[in-house]
Tab-separated table of C-alpha atoms in Angstrom:
chain	number	residue	atom	x	y	z
A	1	UNK	CA	25.672	151.819	40.495
A	2	UNK	CA	26.029	151.684	36.697
A	3	UNK	CA	23.487	154.392	35.804
A	4	UNK	CA	23.744	158.134	35.180
A	5	UNK	CA	21.272	160.673	36.517
A	6	UNK	CA	19.510	160.670	33.145
A	7	UNK	CA	18.821	156.967	33.480
A	8	UNK	CA	21.318	155.774	30.856
A	9	UNK	CA	23.308	152.686	31.718
A	10	UNK	CA	27.050	152.971	32.091
A	11	UNK	CA	29.237	149.913	31.611
A	12	UNK	CA	30.905	148.816	34.841
A	13	UNK	CA	34.567	149.665	35.163
A	14	UNK	CA	37.025	147.022	34.077
A	15	UNK	CA	39.093	145.911	37.078
A	16	UNK	CA	42.793	146.748	36.812
A	17	UNK	CA	45.027	144.076	35.328
A	18	UNK	CA	47.267	142.664	38.042
A	19	UNK	CA	50.753	141.325	37.487
A	20	UNK	CA	51.445	137.694	38.432
A	21	UNK	CA	53.262	138.894	41.572
A	22	UNK	CA	50.361	141.157	42.614
A	23	UNK	CA	47.857	138.410	41.881
A	24	UNK	CA	49.898	135.917	43.911
A	25	UNK	CA	50.054	138.277	46.911
A	26	UNK	CA	46.344	139.154	46.691
A	27	UNK	CA	45.379	135.510	46.249
A	28	UNK	CA	47.660	134.420	49.071
A	29	UNK	CA	46.141	136.931	51.492
A	30	UNK	CA	42.591	136.003	50.488
A	31	UNK	CA	43.442	132.317	50.712
A	32	UNK	CA	44.946	132.715	54.167
A	33	UNK	CA	41.783	134.409	55.401
A	34	UNK	CA	39.775	131.534	53.912
A	35	UNK	CA	41.971	128.892	55.560
A	36	UNK	CA	41.796	130.533	58.993
A	37	UNK	CA	38.019	130.939	58.724
A	38	UNK	CA	37.253	127.381	57.627
A	39	UNK	CA	40.052	125.300	59.151
A	40	UNK	CA	38.059	123.918	62.113
A	41	UNK	CA	35.485	122.577	59.644
A	42	UNK	CA	38.304	121.081	57.598
A	43	UNK	CA	39.569	119.271	60.697
A	44	UNK	CA	36.085	117.855	61.291
A	45	UNK	CA	35.856	116.822	57.623
A	46	UNK	CA	39.169	114.955	57.787
A	47	UNK	CA	38.185	113.160	60.979
A	48	UNK	CA	34.903	112.047	59.405
A	49	UNK	CA	36.711	110.816	56.285
A	50	UNK	CA	39.097	108.713	58.374
A	51	UNK	CA	36.348	106.872	60.274
A	52	UNK	CA	36.480	103.243	59.180
A	53	UNK	CA	32.947	101.971	59.763
A	54	UNK	CA	31.589	100.295	62.878
A	55	UNK	CA	35.075	99.153	63.897
A	56	UNK	CA	35.823	102.659	65.164
A	57	UNK	CA	33.320	102.722	68.013
A	58	UNK	CA	34.689	105.895	69.621
A	59	UNK	CA	34.462	108.075	66.507
A	60	UNK	CA	31.546	110.326	65.629
A	61	UNK	CA	29.997	110.240	62.170
A	62	UNK	CA	28.013	113.502	62.125
A	63	UNK	CA	29.521	116.937	61.578
A	64	UNK	CA	28.242	118.345	64.862
A	65	UNK	CA	29.238	115.234	66.810
A	66	UNK	CA	32.701	115.169	65.262
A	67	UNK	CA	33.238	118.858	65.950
A	68	UNK	CA	32.179	118.499	69.581
A	69	UNK	CA	34.404	115.466	70.074
A	70	UNK	CA	37.405	117.226	68.537
A	71	UNK	CA	36.955	120.310	70.740
A	72	UNK	CA	36.535	118.122	73.821
A	73	UNK	CA	39.735	116.206	73.041
A	74	UNK	CA	42.026	119.051	72.010
A	75	UNK	CA	40.292	122.331	72.863
A	76	UNK	CA	39.106	124.926	70.372
A	77	UNK	CA	42.603	126.227	69.663
A	78	UNK	CA	43.586	122.632	68.971
A	79	UNK	CA	41.231	122.773	66.006
A	80	UNK	CA	43.932	124.859	64.333
A	81	UNK	CA	46.568	122.154	64.778
A	82	UNK	CA	48.538	121.867	61.539
A	83	UNK	CA	47.232	125.086	59.998
A	84	UNK	CA	50.759	126.169	59.059
A	85	UNK	CA	50.864	123.713	56.132
A	86	UNK	CA	47.860	125.041	54.179
A	87	UNK	CA	48.803	128.654	54.926
A	88	UNK	CA	52.301	128.045	53.562
A	89	UNK	CA	50.786	126.447	50.459
A	90	UNK	CA	48.300	129.213	49.661
A	91	UNK	CA	50.390	131.660	47.645
A	92	UNK	CA	52.338	129.142	45.523
A	93	UNK	CA	49.365	126.868	44.820
A	94	UNK	CA	47.081	129.743	43.813
A	95	UNK	CA	49.753	131.250	41.605
A	96	UNK	CA	50.297	127.890	39.925
A	97	UNK	CA	46.600	127.059	39.567
A	98	UNK	CA	45.378	130.367	38.190
A	99	UNK	CA	48.565	131.064	36.250
A	100	UNK	CA	48.482	127.657	34.557
A	101	UNK	CA	44.753	128.011	33.937
A	102	UNK	CA	45.394	131.195	31.973
A	103	UNK	CA	48.059	129.399	29.945
A	104	UNK	CA	45.800	126.427	29.239
A	105	UNK	CA	42.955	128.741	28.224
A	106	UNK	CA	45.282	130.556	25.829
A	107	UNK	CA	46.227	127.232	24.233
A	108	UNK	CA	42.605	126.106	23.934
A	109	UNK	CA	41.034	129.271	22.548
A	110	UNK	CA	39.667	129.070	19.037
A	111	UNK	CA	41.004	131.037	16.090
A	112	UNK	CA	38.528	133.814	16.923
A	113	UNK	CA	39.773	134.007	20.523
A	114	UNK	CA	36.590	132.472	21.940
A	115	UNK	CA	36.719	129.870	24.707
A	116	UNK	CA	33.845	127.384	24.750
A	117	UNK	CA	32.415	126.081	28.011
A	118	UNK	CA	33.865	122.644	27.304
A	119	UNK	CA	37.354	124.055	26.738
A	120	UNK	CA	37.076	126.209	29.862
A	121	UNK	CA	36.311	123.025	31.788
A	122	UNK	CA	39.291	121.244	30.199
A	123	UNK	CA	41.611	124.132	31.076
A	124	UNK	CA	40.329	124.042	34.649
A	125	UNK	CA	40.900	120.288	34.924
A	126	UNK	CA	44.472	120.653	33.670
A	127	UNK	CA	45.102	123.516	36.101
A	128	UNK	CA	43.786	121.436	38.992
A	129	UNK	CA	46.099	118.542	38.166
A	130	UNK	CA	49.008	120.977	37.818
A	131	UNK	CA	48.184	122.466	41.232
A	132	UNK	CA	48.315	119.012	42.821
A	133	UNK	CA	51.981	118.631	41.883
A	134	UNK	CA	53.002	121.366	44.319
A	135	UNK	CA	50.258	121.006	46.913
A	136	UNK	CA	50.449	117.298	47.793
A	137	UNK	CA	53.288	117.568	50.372
A	138	UNK	CA	51.395	120.321	52.214
A	139	UNK	CA	48.255	118.155	52.247
A	140	UNK	CA	50.196	115.152	53.564
A	141	UNK	CA	51.561	117.267	56.429
A	142	UNK	CA	48.130	118.756	57.139
A	143	UNK	CA	46.393	115.370	57.269
A	144	UNK	CA	49.114	114.065	59.591
A	145	UNK	CA	48.390	116.877	62.033
A	146	UNK	CA	44.584	116.667	61.722
A	147	UNK	CA	44.280	112.908	62.185
A	148	UNK	CA	42.812	111.923	65.519
A	149	UNK	CA	45.206	108.975	65.746
A	150	UNK	CA	48.180	111.336	65.696
A	151	UNK	CA	47.180	113.540	68.618
A	152	UNK	CA	50.188	113.817	70.914
A	153	UNK	CA	52.530	112.166	68.382
A	154	UNK	CA	53.702	115.278	66.537
A	155	UNK	CA	54.589	118.484	68.320
A	156	UNK	CA	54.488	120.564	65.149
A	157	UNK	CA	53.940	120.363	61.397
A	158	UNK	CA	57.703	120.273	60.878
A	159	UNK	CA	57.907	117.360	63.326
A	160	UNK	CA	55.307	115.486	61.268
A	161	UNK	CA	57.208	116.161	58.036
A	162	UNK	CA	60.455	114.887	59.584
A	163	UNK	CA	58.710	111.709	60.714
A	164	UNK	CA	57.200	111.082	57.274
A	165	UNK	CA	60.538	111.587	55.501
A	166	UNK	CA	62.407	109.478	58.075
A	167	UNK	CA	60.026	106.522	57.814
A	168	UNK	CA	59.060	106.687	54.140
A	169	UNK	CA	61.615	108.816	52.353
A	170	UNK	CA	61.066	112.102	50.539
A	171	UNK	CA	58.739	110.391	48.067
A	172	UNK	CA	56.273	109.722	50.915
A	173	UNK	CA	55.437	113.437	50.896
A	174	UNK	CA	53.705	112.832	47.559
A	175	UNK	CA	51.586	109.921	48.757
A	176	UNK	CA	48.045	110.013	47.448
A	177	UNK	CA	49.044	112.196	44.502
A	178	UNK	CA	46.830	110.302	42.048
A	179	UNK	CA	43.742	110.666	44.236
A	180	UNK	CA	44.554	114.324	44.869
A	181	UNK	CA	45.061	114.968	41.154
A	182	UNK	CA	41.612	113.504	40.482
A	183	UNK	CA	40.137	115.501	43.378
A	184	UNK	CA	41.640	118.774	42.183
A	185	UNK	CA	40.924	118.096	38.533
A	186	UNK	CA	37.259	117.315	39.137
A	187	UNK	CA	36.730	120.318	41.409
A	188	UNK	CA	38.391	122.697	38.987
A	189	UNK	CA	36.470	121.209	36.068
A	190	UNK	CA	33.166	121.994	37.769
A	191	UNK	CA	34.331	125.405	38.977
A	192	UNK	CA	35.769	126.734	35.726
A	193	UNK	CA	33.044	125.061	33.644
A	194	UNK	CA	30.436	126.951	35.661
A	195	UNK	CA	32.311	130.210	35.163
A	196	UNK	CA	32.753	129.517	31.456
A	197	UNK	CA	29.070	128.688	31.048
A	198	UNK	CA	28.061	131.903	32.818
A	199	UNK	CA	30.424	133.996	30.704
A	200	UNK	CA	29.167	132.442	27.478
A	201	UNK	CA	25.424	132.509	28.161
A	202	UNK	CA	24.592	135.388	30.497
A	203	UNK	CA	24.300	138.975	29.304
A	204	UNK	CA	26.964	141.402	30.565
A	205	UNK	CA	26.275	142.829	34.053
A	206	UNK	CA	24.796	146.317	34.081
A	207	UNK	CA	26.692	147.613	37.096
A	208	UNK	CA	29.678	146.897	39.301
A	209	UNK	CA	27.322	145.631	41.991
A	210	UNK	CA	25.703	143.201	39.548
A	211	UNK	CA	29.134	142.038	38.402
A	212	UNK	CA	30.238	141.380	41.999
A	213	UNK	CA	26.997	139.569	42.838
A	214	UNK	CA	27.329	137.418	39.736
A	215	UNK	CA	30.917	136.484	40.559
A	216	UNK	CA	29.884	135.527	44.085
A	217	UNK	CA	26.901	133.479	42.914
A	218	UNK	CA	28.658	131.726	40.050
A	219	UNK	CA	31.712	131.008	42.200
A	220	UNK	CA	29.541	129.599	44.992
A	221	UNK	CA	27.623	127.343	42.609
A	222	UNK	CA	30.809	126.152	40.918
A	223	UNK	CA	32.476	125.446	44.271
A	224	UNK	CA	29.463	123.518	45.568
A	225	UNK	CA	29.244	121.407	42.407
A	226	UNK	CA	32.961	120.699	42.526
A	227	UNK	CA	32.756	119.553	46.148
A	228	UNK	CA	29.774	117.279	45.432
A	229	UNK	CA	31.614	115.508	42.628
A	230	UNK	CA	35.142	115.332	44.066
A	231	UNK	CA	34.425	114.211	47.657
A	232	UNK	CA	34.911	110.453	47.010
A	233	UNK	CA	38.419	111.161	45.730
A	234	UNK	CA	39.027	113.451	48.708
A	235	UNK	CA	38.139	110.599	51.076
A	236	UNK	CA	40.579	108.262	49.317
A	237	UNK	CA	43.267	110.971	49.381
A	238	UNK	CA	42.819	111.580	53.113
A	239	UNK	CA	43.032	107.868	53.933
A	240	UNK	CA	46.133	107.290	51.820
A	241	UNK	CA	47.901	110.307	53.300
A	242	UNK	CA	46.869	109.459	56.869
A	243	UNK	CA	48.281	105.945	56.391
A	244	UNK	CA	51.593	107.473	55.300
A	245	UNK	CA	51.758	109.597	58.441
A	246	UNK	CA	50.846	106.608	60.630
A	247	UNK	CA	53.574	104.383	59.176
A	248	UNK	CA	56.207	103.710	61.797
A	249	UNK	CA	54.506	106.039	64.258
A	250	UNK	CA	54.808	103.499	67.022
A	251	UNK	CA	58.471	104.290	67.218
A	252	UNK	CA	58.148	108.015	66.797
């Protein structure tokens, strides 16, 4: 707990330094657990983002209403339709995002090795844009499978990918890349800026428990801020990518 029996504080242990391979595996496993846990909510989010005003009279516009409608139409297990795409993306995208973030931070550190909050935010933004380069095709496939309009059209994620490539070419897998780059960049800016601010202003944690609690709190705040600011770009991304999947679907 960070204290000896005589009451003196003991610095928390420094976590072991992981290799890029170990970090990729650990991040991929953690990311997969996250995807499986939150995917039904992600399906509901995508459906809400694709509602186009009053013209879509059958769609629901609340989270609870959308979730209920989705379960009624495709069953609870159907809420995991298309989950293979984000799971497949987890390890490579996390390795690229966090690996590139470390490289950008190294480039932006001052002569004394310090990294200001502003430069931490800039490194995060650059890492988010870099991540988008590899993650866009997985997002395009995921949106194709999540879209309500595509229920019954694609038997699998691979089927959706084949349709997109057949009707739009390989380049169609990168549709919406600009919106996704903005979405990722903004989220990562808020996330890594929050972490950088905490590292630069808060006193060191007094125990391993305090360190873990701080990481959880700071990460939660950074994630929430990132989502608040990047959602408009996420809506645009979802609509552009859904339109790509819908192209030529009448003949699919």
